[in-house]
Each structure stands twice: as structure tokens, then as C-alpha cells.
mmCIF file of C-alpha atoms in Angstrom:
data_model
loop_
_atom_site.group_PDB
_atom_site.id
_atom_site.type_symbol
_atom_site.label_atom_id
_atom_site.label_comp_id
_atom_site.label_asym_id
_atom_site.label_seq_id
_atom_site.Cartn_x
_atom_site.Cartn_y
_atom_site.Cartn_z
ATOM 1 C CA UNK A 1 78.986 168.496 110.188
ATOM 2 C CA UNK A 2 81.064 170.751 112.429
ATOM 3 C CA UNK A 3 80.029 174.194 113.564
ATOM 4 C CA UNK A 4 82.715 176.865 113.169
ATOM 5 C CA UNK A 5 83.038 177.045 116.956
ATOM 6 C CA UNK A 6 83.946 173.335 116.964
ATOM 7 C CA UNK A 7 87.024 173.788 114.780
ATOM 8 C CA UNK A 8 90.264 172.659 116.475
ATOM 9 C CA UNK A 9 91.940 175.045 118.890
ATOM 10 C CA UNK A 10 95.345 173.764 117.785
ATOM 11 C CA UNK A 11 96.606 172.158 114.572
ATOM 12 C CA UNK A 12 99.673 170.144 115.502
ATOM 13 C CA UNK A 13 100.464 169.130 111.936
ATOM 14 C CA UNK A 14 101.083 172.784 111.099
ATOM 15 C CA UNK A 15 103.539 173.006 113.996
ATOM 16 C CA UNK A 16 105.464 170.086 112.523
ATOM 17 C CA UNK A 17 105.700 171.437 108.984
ATOM 18 C CA UNK A 18 106.658 174.865 110.315
ATOM 19 C CA UNK A 19 109.612 173.338 112.147
ATOM 20 C CA UNK A 20 110.611 171.218 109.155
ATOM 21 C CA UNK A 21 110.459 174.244 106.856
ATOM 22 C CA UNK A 22 112.836 176.100 109.182
ATOM 23 C CA UNK A 23 115.308 173.217 108.935
ATOM 24 C CA UNK A 24 115.027 173.369 105.142
ATOM 25 C CA UNK A 25 116.189 176.990 105.326
ATOM 26 C CA UNK A 26 119.163 175.827 107.405
ATOM 27 C CA UNK A 27 120.120 173.408 104.622
ATOM 28 C CA UNK A 28 119.706 176.122 102.000
ATOM 29 C CA UNK A 29 122.055 178.397 103.933
ATOM 30 C CA UNK A 30 124.695 175.703 104.427
ATOM 31 C CA UNK A 31 126.340 177.199 101.353
ATOM 32 C CA UNK A 32 127.478 180.135 103.523
ATOM 33 C CA UNK A 33 130.189 177.992 105.078
ATOM 34 C CA UNK A 34 131.457 177.032 101.619
ATOM 35 C CA UNK A 35 132.015 180.558 100.332
ATOM 36 C CA UNK A 36 135.588 181.604 99.619
ATOM 37 C CA UNK A 37 136.732 183.565 102.686
ATOM 38 C CA UNK A 38 133.090 183.692 103.749
ATOM 39 C CA UNK A 39 132.317 186.267 101.060
ATOM 40 C CA UNK A 40 132.303 184.881 97.509
ATOM 41 C CA UNK A 41 129.319 182.690 96.654
ATOM 42 C CA UNK A 42 131.372 180.316 94.511
ATOM 43 C CA UNK A 43 131.014 176.763 95.833
ATOM 44 C CA UNK A 44 130.437 173.181 94.637
ATOM 45 C CA UNK A 45 126.696 172.693 94.887
ATOM 46 C CA UNK A 46 126.598 168.928 94.348
ATOM 47 C CA UNK A 47 129.354 168.200 96.875
ATOM 48 C CA UNK A 48 127.353 169.424 99.858
ATOM 49 C CA UNK A 49 126.666 166.921 102.674
ATOM 50 C CA UNK A 50 124.013 164.287 101.899
ATOM 51 C CA UNK A 51 123.355 166.003 98.570
ATOM 52 C CA UNK A 52 121.644 162.992 96.994
ATOM 53 C CA UNK A 53 119.028 163.021 99.764
ATOM 54 C CA UNK A 54 118.650 166.785 100.185
ATOM 55 C CA UNK A 55 119.372 168.096 96.692
ATOM 56 C CA UNK A 56 115.948 169.698 96.261
ATOM 57 C CA UNK A 57 116.499 171.670 99.470
ATOM 58 C CA UNK A 58 120.030 172.698 98.514
ATOM 59 C CA UNK A 59 118.683 173.974 95.188
ATOM 60 C CA UNK A 60 115.316 175.427 96.174
ATOM 61 C CA UNK A 61 115.259 175.644 99.968
ATOM 62 C CA UNK A 62 114.768 179.411 99.833
ATOM 63 C CA UNK A 63 111.141 178.722 98.927
ATOM 64 C CA UNK A 64 110.509 177.505 102.473
ATOM 65 C CA UNK A 65 110.350 181.174 103.479
ATOM 66 C CA UNK A 66 107.327 181.637 101.217
ATOM 67 C CA UNK A 67 105.764 178.612 102.881
ATOM 68 C CA UNK A 68 106.306 180.384 106.228
ATOM 69 C CA UNK A 69 104.463 183.420 104.922
ATOM 70 C CA UNK A 70 101.495 181.303 103.790
ATOM 71 C CA UNK A 71 101.405 179.425 107.071
ATOM 72 C CA UNK A 72 101.514 182.708 108.999
ATOM 73 C CA UNK A 73 98.633 184.078 106.947
ATOM 74 C CA UNK A 74 96.562 180.963 107.655
ATOM 75 C CA UNK A 75 97.285 181.073 111.396
ATOM 76 C CA UNK A 76 96.699 184.810 111.758
ATOM 77 C CA UNK A 77 93.353 184.751 109.984
ATOM 78 C CA UNK A 78 92.427 181.714 112.082
ATOM 79 C CA UNK A 79 93.404 183.061 115.491
ATOM 80 C CA UNK A 80 93.187 186.832 115.207
ATOM 81 C CA UNK A 81 90.906 188.037 112.422
ATOM 82 C CA UNK A 82 87.526 187.677 114.140
ATOM 83 C CA UNK A 83 88.848 188.969 117.466
ATOM 84 C CA UNK A 84 90.257 192.063 115.764
ATOM 85 C CA UNK A 85 87.098 192.638 113.718
ATOM 86 C CA UNK A 86 84.908 192.312 116.835
ATOM 87 C CA UNK A 87 87.345 194.521 118.797
ATOM 88 C CA UNK A 88 87.907 191.812 121.393
ATOM 89 C CA UNK A 89 91.617 192.369 120.899
ATOM 90 C CA UNK A 90 92.969 195.859 120.314
ATOM 91 C CA UNK A 91 95.961 197.124 118.438
ATOM 92 C CA UNK A 92 98.096 197.513 121.557
ATOM 93 C CA UNK A 93 97.524 193.931 122.657
ATOM 94 C CA UNK A 94 98.012 192.553 119.158
ATOM 95 C CA UNK A 95 101.352 194.239 118.641
ATOM 96 C CA UNK A 96 102.595 193.515 122.166
ATOM 97 C CA UNK A 97 101.819 189.836 121.637
ATOM 98 C CA UNK A 98 103.781 189.830 118.401
ATOM 99 C CA UNK A 99 106.591 191.931 119.887
ATOM 100 C CA UNK A 100 106.948 189.519 122.805
ATOM 101 C CA UNK A 101 107.258 186.576 120.427
ATOM 102 C CA UNK A 102 109.623 188.059 117.876
ATOM 103 C CA UNK A 103 111.744 190.775 119.403
ATOM 104 C CA UNK A 104 113.669 189.232 122.329
ATOM 105 C CA UNK A 105 115.443 186.572 120.257
ATOM 106 C CA UNK A 106 115.879 189.005 117.381
ATOM 107 C CA UNK A 107 117.575 191.530 119.657
ATOM 108 C CA UNK A 108 119.940 188.981 121.205
ATOM 109 C CA UNK A 109 120.959 187.475 117.859
ATOM 110 C CA UNK A 110 121.328 190.918 116.282
ATOM 111 C CA UNK A 111 123.694 192.110 119.021
ATOM 112 C CA UNK A 112 125.659 188.856 118.893
ATOM 113 C CA UNK A 113 126.093 189.022 115.113
ATOM 114 C CA UNK A 114 126.945 192.735 115.279
ATOM 115 C CA UNK A 115 129.783 192.126 117.742
ATOM 116 C CA UNK A 116 131.079 189.030 115.943
ATOM 117 C CA UNK A 117 131.028 190.723 112.540
ATOM 118 C CA UNK A 118 132.888 193.768 113.851
ATOM 119 C CA UNK A 119 135.576 191.551 115.373
ATOM 120 C CA UNK A 120 135.831 189.534 112.170
ATOM 121 C CA UNK A 121 136.060 192.669 110.035
ATOM 122 C CA UNK A 122 138.849 194.014 112.235
ATOM 123 C CA UNK A 123 140.772 190.785 111.683
ATOM 124 C CA UNK A 124 140.103 190.063 107.985
ATOM 125 C CA UNK A 125 138.817 193.302 106.451
ATOM 126 C CA UNK A 126 135.490 191.734 105.452
ATOM 127 C CA UNK A 127 132.293 190.427 106.998
ATOM 128 C CA UNK A 128 130.887 186.909 106.848
ATOM 129 C CA UNK A 129 128.349 186.594 103.978
ATOM 130 C CA UNK A 130 126.280 189.752 104.586
ATOM 131 C CA UNK A 131 128.389 192.826 103.831
ATOM 132 C CA UNK A 132 125.889 195.684 104.363
ATOM 133 C CA UNK A 133 126.584 196.159 108.052
ATOM 134 C CA UNK A 134 126.490 199.931 108.507
ATOM 135 C CA UNK A 135 125.027 202.161 111.214
ATOM 136 C CA UNK A 136 121.887 203.048 109.248
ATOM 137 C CA UNK A 137 121.050 199.401 108.650
ATOM 138 C CA UNK A 138 121.771 198.660 112.299
ATOM 139 C CA UNK A 139 119.067 201.157 113.272
ATOM 140 C CA UNK A 140 116.653 199.607 110.779
ATOM 141 C CA UNK A 141 117.409 196.176 112.232
ATOM 142 C CA UNK A 142 116.715 197.415 115.745
ATOM 143 C CA UNK A 143 113.219 198.443 114.627
ATOM 144 C CA UNK A 144 112.686 195.288 112.537
ATOM 145 C CA UNK A 145 112.440 197.512 109.465
ATOM 146 C CA UNK A 146 115.475 196.251 107.552
ATOM 147 C CA UNK A 147 113.467 194.891 104.607
ATOM 148 C CA UNK A 148 110.746 197.502 104.201
ATOM 149 C CA UNK A 149 112.312 198.780 100.996
ATOM 150 C CA UNK A 150 114.264 201.625 102.602
ATOM 151 C CA UNK A 151 117.664 200.179 101.630
ATOM 152 C CA UNK A 152 118.512 197.183 99.440
ATOM 153 C CA UNK A 153 120.528 194.188 100.558
ATOM 154 C CA UNK A 154 120.624 191.930 103.599
ATOM 155 C CA UNK A 155 122.567 192.847 106.726
ATOM 156 C CA UNK A 156 123.701 191.490 110.096
ATOM 157 C CA UNK A 157 121.561 188.407 110.860
ATOM 158 C CA UNK A 158 120.390 188.159 107.253
ATOM 159 C CA UNK A 159 117.446 185.744 107.681
ATOM 160 C CA UNK A 160 115.678 188.385 109.784
ATOM 161 C CA UNK A 161 114.571 189.978 106.495
ATOM 162 C CA UNK A 162 111.446 187.806 106.351
ATOM 163 C CA UNK A 163 110.523 188.618 109.954
ATOM 164 C CA UNK A 164 110.908 192.297 109.074
ATOM 165 C CA UNK A 165 108.523 191.873 106.144
ATOM 166 C CA UNK A 166 106.067 189.959 108.303
ATOM 167 C CA UNK A 167 106.001 192.800 110.841
ATOM 168 C CA UNK A 168 105.082 195.163 108.009
ATOM 169 C CA UNK A 169 102.343 192.750 106.956
ATOM 170 C CA UNK A 170 100.939 192.772 110.492
ATOM 171 C CA UNK A 171 99.931 196.405 109.983
ATOM 172 C CA UNK A 172 98.195 195.582 106.693
ATOM 173 C CA UNK A 173 96.506 192.564 108.259
ATOM 174 C CA UNK A 174 95.306 194.451 111.339
ATOM 175 C CA UNK A 175 93.863 197.331 109.308
ATOM 176 C CA UNK A 176 92.205 194.858 106.931
ATOM 177 C CA UNK A 177 90.477 192.963 109.732
ATOM 178 C CA UNK A 178 89.499 196.080 111.674
ATOM 179 C CA UNK A 179 88.272 198.180 108.760
ATOM 180 C CA UNK A 180 86.691 195.946 106.125
ATOM 181 C CA UNK A 181 83.617 193.782 106.587
ATOM 182 C CA UNK A 182 84.648 191.500 103.721
ATOM 183 C CA UNK A 183 88.221 190.934 104.827
ATOM 184 C CA UNK A 184 88.740 187.965 102.530
ATOM 185 C CA UNK A 185 87.941 190.012 99.440
ATOM 186 C CA UNK A 186 90.538 192.526 100.624
ATOM 187 C CA UNK A 187 92.942 189.641 101.276
ATOM 188 C CA UNK A 188 92.535 188.554 97.652
ATOM 189 C CA UNK A 189 93.263 192.111 96.519
ATOM 190 C CA UNK A 190 96.356 192.195 98.752
ATOM 191 C CA UNK A 191 97.589 188.927 97.255
ATOM 192 C CA UNK A 192 97.251 190.379 93.751
ATOM 193 C CA UNK A 193 98.967 193.557 94.932
ATOM 194 C CA UNK A 194 101.805 191.379 96.183
ATOM 195 C CA UNK A 195 102.438 190.122 92.645
ATOM 196 C CA UNK A 196 102.734 193.715 91.431
ATOM 197 C CA UNK A 197 104.871 194.860 94.373
ATOM 198 C CA UNK A 198 107.192 191.910 93.791
ATOM 199 C CA UNK A 199 108.450 193.597 90.618
ATOM 200 C CA UNK A 200 110.054 196.506 92.491
ATOM 201 C CA UNK A 201 110.162 195.353 96.149
ATOM 202 C CA UNK A 202 110.673 191.583 95.854
ATOM 203 C CA UNK A 203 110.850 190.751 99.558
ATOM 204 C CA UNK A 204 107.716 192.723 100.448
ATOM 205 C CA UNK A 205 105.864 191.448 97.379
ATOM 206 C CA UNK A 206 106.717 187.815 98.114
ATOM 207 C CA UNK A 207 105.570 188.174 101.676
ATOM 208 C CA UNK A 208 102.340 189.979 100.857
ATOM 209 C CA UNK A 209 101.306 187.477 98.200
ATOM 210 C CA UNK A 210 101.950 184.360 100.263
ATOM 211 C CA UNK A 211 100.646 185.771 103.562
ATOM 212 C CA UNK A 212 97.275 186.736 102.134
ATOM 213 C CA UNK A 213 97.029 183.565 100.068
ATOM 214 C CA UNK A 214 97.446 181.815 103.415
ATOM 215 C CA UNK A 215 94.585 183.907 104.780
ATOM 216 C CA UNK A 216 92.392 182.884 101.856
ATOM 217 C CA UNK A 217 93.396 179.280 102.510
ATOM 218 C CA UNK A 218 91.998 179.582 106.025
ATOM 219 C CA UNK A 219 88.738 180.954 104.618
ATOM 220 C CA UNK A 220 88.463 177.910 102.322
ATOM 221 C CA UNK A 221 89.328 175.637 105.248
ATOM 222 C CA UNK A 222 86.636 177.183 107.473
ATOM 223 C CA UNK A 223 84.030 176.587 104.766
ATOM 224 C CA UNK A 224 85.183 173.084 103.821
ATOM 225 C CA UNK A 225 85.563 171.822 107.401
ATOM 226 C CA UNK A 226 82.041 172.896 108.355
ATOM 227 C CA UNK A 227 80.134 171.814 105.252
ATOM 228 C CA UNK A 228 77.996 168.673 104.945
ATOM 229 C CA UNK A 229 80.512 166.987 102.606
ATOM 230 C CA UNK A 230 83.567 167.728 104.720
ATOM 231 C CA UNK A 231 84.901 164.152 104.598
ATOM 232 C CA UNK A 232 84.680 163.933 100.819
ATOM 233 C CA UNK A 233 86.240 167.371 100.395
ATOM 234 C CA UNK A 234 89.052 166.444 102.772
ATOM 235 C CA UNK A 235 89.836 163.339 100.732
ATOM 236 C CA UNK A 236 89.804 165.295 97.462
ATOM 237 C CA UNK A 237 92.031 168.055 98.822
ATOM 238 C CA UNK A 238 94.484 165.537 100.298
ATOM 239 C CA UNK A 239 94.683 163.627 97.004
ATOM 240 C CA UNK A 240 95.176 166.856 95.072
ATOM 241 C CA UNK A 241 97.916 168.019 97.458
ATOM 242 C CA UNK A 242 99.761 164.714 97.077
ATOM 243 C CA UNK A 243 99.340 164.898 93.297
ATOM 244 C CA UNK A 244 100.793 168.395 92.981
ATOM 245 C CA UNK A 245 103.734 167.443 95.197
ATOM 246 C CA UNK A 246 104.248 164.445 92.930
ATOM 247 C CA UNK A 247 104.349 166.831 89.979
ATOM 248 C CA UNK A 248 106.891 169.006 91.798
ATOM 249 C CA UNK A 249 109.271 166.117 92.470
ATOM 250 C CA UNK A 250 108.863 164.634 88.993
ATOM 251 C CA UNK A 251 109.561 167.972 87.363
ATOM 252 C CA UNK A 252 112.546 168.501 89.647
ATOM 253 C CA UNK A 253 114.041 165.198 88.516
ATOM 254 C CA UNK A 254 113.047 165.164 84.843
ATOM 255 C CA UNK A 255 111.746 168.681 83.929
ATOM 256 C CA UNK A 256 108.809 167.227 82.000
ATOM 257 C CA UNK A 257 106.399 169.982 83.015
ATOM 258 C CA UNK A 258 108.938 172.746 82.460
ATOM 259 C CA UNK A 259 109.762 171.402 79.002
ATOM 260 C CA UNK A 260 106.069 171.116 78.150
ATOM 261 C CA UNK A 261 105.409 174.666 79.316
ATOM 262 C CA UNK A 262 108.317 175.922 77.228
ATOM 263 C CA UNK A 263 106.974 174.174 74.121
ATOM 264 C CA UNK A 264 103.510 175.611 74.764
ATOM 265 C CA UNK A 265 104.844 179.152 75.121
ATOM 266 C CA UNK A 266 107.007 178.785 72.010
ATOM 267 C CA UNK A 267 103.975 177.670 70.018
ATOM 268 C CA UNK A 268 101.755 180.492 71.297
ATOM 269 C CA UNK A 269 104.120 183.464 71.400
ATOM 270 C CA UNK A 270 105.513 185.088 68.236
ATOM 271 C CA UNK A 271 109.180 184.401 67.567
ATOM 272 C CA UNK A 272 110.228 187.886 68.587
ATOM 273 C CA UNK A 273 108.986 187.247 72.117
ATOM 274 C CA UNK A 274 111.016 184.087 72.692
ATOM 275 C CA UNK A 275 113.475 186.069 74.794
ATOM 276 C CA UNK A 276 110.737 186.468 77.427
ATOM 277 C CA UNK A 277 109.999 182.743 77.703
ATOM 278 C CA UNK A 278 112.567 181.886 80.437
ATOM 279 C CA UNK A 279 111.240 184.710 82.611
ATOM 280 C CA UNK A 280 107.643 183.614 82.042
ATOM 281 C CA UNK A 281 108.492 180.027 82.942
ATOM 282 C CA UNK A 282 110.190 181.228 86.114
ATOM 283 C CA UNK A 283 107.169 183.307 87.146
ATOM 284 C CA UNK A 284 104.593 180.645 86.281
ATOM 285 C CA UNK A 285 106.474 177.870 88.059
ATOM 286 C CA UNK A 286 106.994 179.900 91.210
ATOM 287 C CA UNK A 287 103.440 181.215 91.277
ATOM 288 C CA UNK A 288 102.302 177.604 90.955
ATOM 289 C CA UNK A 289 104.360 176.625 93.987
ATOM 290 C CA UNK A 290 103.442 179.648 96.121
ATOM 291 C CA UNK A 291 99.826 179.944 94.969
ATOM 292 C CA UNK A 292 98.817 176.282 94.632
ATOM 293 C CA UNK A 293 101.227 173.747 96.121
ATOM 294 C CA UNK A 294 101.876 175.478 99.450
ATOM 295 C CA UNK A 295 98.277 176.596 100.137
ATOM 296 C CA UNK A 296 96.828 173.185 99.261
ATOM 297 C CA UNK A 297 99.423 171.487 101.460
ATOM 298 C CA UNK A 298 98.355 173.627 104.417
ATOM 299 C CA UNK A 299 94.684 173.116 103.582
ATOM 300 C CA UNK A 300 95.089 169.339 103.328
ATOM 301 C CA UNK A 301 96.902 169.062 106.651
ATOM 302 C CA UNK A 302 94.361 171.279 108.419
ATOM 303 C CA UNK A 303 91.371 169.376 107.025
ATOM 304 C CA UNK A 304 92.834 165.936 107.721
ATOM 305 C CA UNK A 305 93.687 166.891 111.297
ATOM 306 C CA UNK A 306 90.236 168.393 111.800
ATOM 307 C CA UNK A 307 88.718 165.120 110.620
ATOM 308 C CA UNK A 308 91.040 162.807 112.569
ATOM 309 C CA UNK A 309 91.973 164.995 115.533
ATOM 310 C CA UNK A 310 95.403 165.617 117.024
ATOM 311 C CA UNK A 311 97.352 164.587 113.920
ATOM 312 C CA UNK A 312 101.041 164.473 114.813
ATOM 313 C CA UNK A 313 100.539 165.755 118.361
ATOM 314 C CA UNK A 314 103.456 163.738 119.735
ATOM 315 C CA UNK A 315 105.814 165.330 117.192
ATOM 316 C CA UNK A 316 104.587 168.904 117.595
ATOM 317 C CA UNK A 317 107.761 169.706 119.533
ATOM 318 C CA UNK A 318 109.396 170.087 116.112
ATOM 319 C CA UNK A 319 107.474 173.342 115.796
ATOM 320 C CA UNK A 320 109.377 174.702 118.790
ATOM 321 C CA UNK A 321 112.480 174.698 116.606
ATOM 322 C CA UNK A 322 111.057 176.974 113.946
ATOM 323 C CA UNK A 323 111.737 180.535 115.090
ATOM 324 C CA UNK A 324 114.871 179.742 117.072
ATOM 325 C CA UNK A 325 116.484 177.690 114.297
ATOM 326 C CA UNK A 326 115.601 180.394 111.805
ATOM 327 C CA UNK A 327 117.338 183.116 113.818
ATOM 328 C CA UNK A 328 120.104 181.065 115.436
ATOM 329 C CA UNK A 329 121.492 179.173 112.457
ATOM 330 C CA UNK A 330 123.315 182.124 110.905
ATOM 331 C CA UNK A 331 124.977 183.184 114.190
ATOM 332 C CA UNK A 332 126.048 179.562 114.649
ATOM 333 C CA UNK A 333 127.432 179.511 111.102
ATOM 334 C CA UNK A 334 129.360 182.654 111.972
ATOM 335 C CA UNK A 335 130.817 180.932 115.036
ATOM 336 C CA UNK A 336 131.783 177.878 112.952
ATOM 337 C CA UNK A 337 133.448 180.129 110.387
ATOM 338 C CA UNK A 338 135.416 182.099 112.986
ATOM 339 C CA UNK A 339 136.529 178.934 114.796
ATOM 340 C CA UNK A 340 137.620 177.350 111.509
ATOM 341 C CA UNK A 341 139.472 180.531 110.573
ATOM 342 C CA UNK A 342 141.360 180.661 113.857
ATOM 343 C CA UNK A 343 142.175 176.949 113.899
ATOM 344 C CA UNK A 344 143.258 176.895 110.271
ATOM 345 C CA UNK A 345 140.509 174.464 109.238
ATOM 346 C CA UNK A 346 140.017 174.490 105.467
ATOM 347 C CA UNK A 347 136.511 175.139 104.137
ATOM 348 C CA UNK A 348 136.659 171.660 102.543
ATOM 349 C CA UNK A 349 135.705 170.389 105.994
ATOM 350 C CA UNK A 350 132.238 171.856 105.527
ATOM 351 C CA UNK A 351 131.629 169.648 102.505
ATOM 352 C CA UNK A 352 131.802 166.630 104.816
ATOM 353 C CA UNK A 353 128.802 164.915 106.372
ATOM 354 C CA UNK A 354 130.440 165.200 109.786
ATOM 355 C CA UNK A 355 130.378 168.984 109.606
ATOM 356 C CA UNK A 356 126.626 169.077 108.971
ATOM 357 C CA UNK A 357 125.952 166.473 111.658
ATOM 358 C CA UNK A 358 128.050 168.432 114.157
ATOM 359 C CA UNK A 359 126.210 171.628 113.247
ATOM 360 C CA UNK A 360 122.832 169.949 113.729
ATOM 361 C CA UNK A 361 123.925 168.349 116.998
ATOM 362 C CA UNK A 362 124.647 171.830 118.353
ATOM 363 C CA UNK A 363 121.817 173.771 116.691
ATOM 364 C CA UNK A 364 118.848 171.602 117.676
ATOM 365 C CA UNK A 365 119.565 171.438 121.440
ATOM 366 C CA UNK A 366 120.424 175.143 121.344
ATOM 367 C CA UNK A 367 117.037 175.870 119.753
ATOM 368 C CA UNK A 368 115.144 173.827 122.332
ATOM 369 C CA UNK A 369 117.003 175.552 125.157
ATOM 370 C CA UNK A 370 116.262 178.918 123.576
ATOM 371 C CA UNK A 371 112.569 178.107 123.248
ATOM 372 C CA UNK A 372 112.023 176.819 126.785
ATOM 373 C CA UNK A 373 114.426 178.988 128.769
ATOM 374 C CA UNK A 374 114.473 182.257 126.845
ATOM 375 C CA UNK A 375 111.670 182.689 124.304
ATOM 376 C CA UNK A 376 108.769 181.436 126.447
ATOM 377 C CA UNK A 377 109.876 183.267 129.618
ATOM 378 C CA UNK A 378 110.321 186.499 127.670
ATOM 379 C CA UNK A 379 106.900 186.095 126.035
ATOM 380 C CA UNK A 380 105.246 185.576 129.385
ATOM 381 C CA UNK A 381 107.139 188.461 130.939
ATOM 382 C CA UNK A 382 105.971 190.980 128.339
ATOM 383 C CA UNK A 383 102.469 189.579 127.912
ATOM 384 C CA UNK A 384 101.752 189.472 131.634
ATOM 385 C CA UNK A 385 102.766 193.091 132.060
ATOM 386 C CA UNK A 386 101.551 194.716 128.882
ATOM 387 C CA UNK A 387 98.425 193.012 127.520
ATOM 388 C CA UNK A 388 95.795 192.732 130.251
ATOM 389 C CA UNK A 389 95.862 196.437 131.111
ATOM 390 C CA UNK A 390 94.387 197.302 127.685
ATOM 391 C CA UNK A 391 91.826 194.652 126.898
ATOM 392 C CA UNK A 392 91.048 192.751 130.082
ATOM 393 C CA UNK A 393 90.048 189.099 130.433
ATOM 394 C CA UNK A 394 88.724 188.685 126.884
ATOM 395 C CA UNK A 395 92.059 189.663 125.412
ATOM 396 C CA UNK A 396 93.821 187.466 127.978
ATOM 397 C CA UNK A 397 91.828 184.503 126.686
ATOM 398 C CA UNK A 398 92.746 185.261 123.074
ATOM 399 C CA UNK A 399 96.403 185.799 123.974
ATOM 400 C CA UNK A 400 96.511 182.538 125.927
ATOM 401 C CA UNK A 401 95.118 180.675 122.942
ATOM 402 C CA UNK A 402 97.624 182.292 120.599
ATOM 403 C CA UNK A 403 100.497 181.540 122.972
ATOM 404 C CA UNK A 404 99.736 177.845 122.719
ATOM 405 C CA UNK A 405 99.848 178.001 118.942
ATOM 406 C CA UNK A 406 102.606 180.381 117.822
#
């Protein structure tokens, strides 16, 4: 039986799935290059490159963002919660660490997209995909506040919306860990609050629910990994995770579970309420994915790696792609669109496999270069100058550990 202090310092399997989830988002956003004039969302879904292999990602890849939120919640409760509660890491250090990780690449991609969109608008009279590119939203983007519910709609480098929400969640997380002795009970309350908030602020609600479910997943992991029956629990969790993923893929192909749920609701609800059934099915299915499938996947990977040690270490480099691919893929799409526009290349080209392969051949090396030669140096620059002055060597130790993980 492991003591809590013997839990792994790094979970490489989570690095891998984080990177893969980012690439799923890239596939989901491939549709951008198929829009009419880069604006209208009318396109041929089933004709996208390698559709037979990637159809589930082309149809539901947006859910990978919710997986990111859960994974972030798990990692933050793992690496930060006790240090914040014990005041070994203060607010200044915490937010500088996060600023140094998120802001440099955000700022560069924001400025690049801003300039490119202005040039494109001057030429065509419209922007590429995201049309809400005004001065007010530019200011919100500069402060990573674009999706805090101030104004609706995505703008500039659109995928940044989830990073904006996560920054907002950092405040909730920090206050939770610093203020409440039973932080996991508060995390459960925040997850429930996320369901409610989702009804009027969908982006914030989605993020809050999944982030704090991820935090609760870490709590379960910390108990399961250190109990006397850890091996048996690991096997059960792994089997359950595989089973629920099997259900997901079977329902995607054949809709057995969806059809069964519809029949159940039709038999239970009075006839006058049948109009609500599609909405209920939508909510139940997505809550099942975000509240069961994703958390148990993270839990299974963490437990298996804790038991076996170093699971997937040689492939952990995939995790280095996650943040850079998430923020760089839309600017690269914008470049592809502008080049195609100027060379007279029809959008039909982007239905071809060669277009996707070319995009990937540029994006992946670009992401690795960004990680090693821009993101890491910028992190170290800010952390070396801004963290140690507030919290001293204890905070430096925490920051160093976090730097190896995030």
C-alpha cells in the first residue's frame, strides 16, 4: 500500500492524452477551411479527409475541450491544492506561474491573428470564421477575459475561449483551496453550480463542471491509490473505463443506448412533455460523457500508471503539442485560407487527404519548435524573475515540480 507522499511526481499517460485531445480539436476545426468564403458554416461533413477513420472526431471533437477542463482540474488539485491550503505557495506565485505558461503564446497568436484578420477584412470585407473582432473584444482578449460572459461570441483566435474560462476558474480554485478546509465538498458544489451556470453562460458552466469534476477525480485517485486494495480497484476502474468507452463507440455507430433512453423517457413522461425529450437526451448523454466517461478515463490512466510506473514515458513528448497546437492551429488555418485565396485555390482542395497531411506536417514541427524555443524559455524567464521573491525556496520547489508537469 502506497503512502500519499509516494504517489508519482509525474503521470506521463496524462501528458499523452492531453496532446491527443488537442489534435482532436484540430480535426474538429478542420471544417473552418471548408466554409464558403471562410464565413458560412455550410460544408460536406462526410467528405472531410480520412472521414471513415476520424468521423467521431469530426462530429464530436468539440468535447475534447471538456476533457481538457477535467484533466486540468485533476492536475491542479494534485499539484497545487495542498500547497495553497498550507500557504506554501501564495497567490502571486500561483498566478505568475500560470501567466508564464499561458500568456506569451496567447499574446503572440492574438497579435498575429489580429493583423491577419484586419488585412483579410480590408481585401474581402469579412473575417475568417470568427466575425466579432472589435476593439472591445480585443481588450478582453488581451486580459484573457474574452469568455467571462461580458460579451457573447468568439473572436480573434477563437479557441482561446477555453483558456479564458480556465483563467476565471483559477480564481475559484485558489479561493476554494485557501479558504475551505473541506475543499472537495466545495468542489462538488462548484461542479453542481456549473450545471446551473451552463444554462445562461454555457462556456463558463461547461468549464466549471468539468474542472471540478476533475478535482473530485483526483480525490478519488488519492484514496484508491493508497488503499490496501489498490490493485483490485485499479483493475475494476480500468475495466469500467474500457466498458464505458465501448458503450460510447457502440452508441455512436448504432444509437442503441440513445434509442433505449428515448423509449424510456417516452414511457415515463406524459405525452404533453414529449417535446422536451430531445433536449433531455442531449443533456443526459453529454453529462454522461463529461461526468462519467472522461473522469473515469483519467482515473484509470492515473491508477494504472501508479501501479506500473512510467506508463507511456517515451511518448510523453506528445503532451508538448497540447497548448501550442491548441493556439497555433487556427492561425495556421488562417494562413492556409489566405494563401489559397491569393493563389486561386478552390476550397475543394481542403477536402483532400493531402491538404490535411500538409497541414499536419507544418503544424506539428511548428508546435515542437514553439514549445522548446518559445514557451519554455518564456516560462523560465518570468518564473525566475517573479516567483522566488514572494515565496522563497519552498515555492521554487513547487514551481519546479509544476513546470515538469504542465
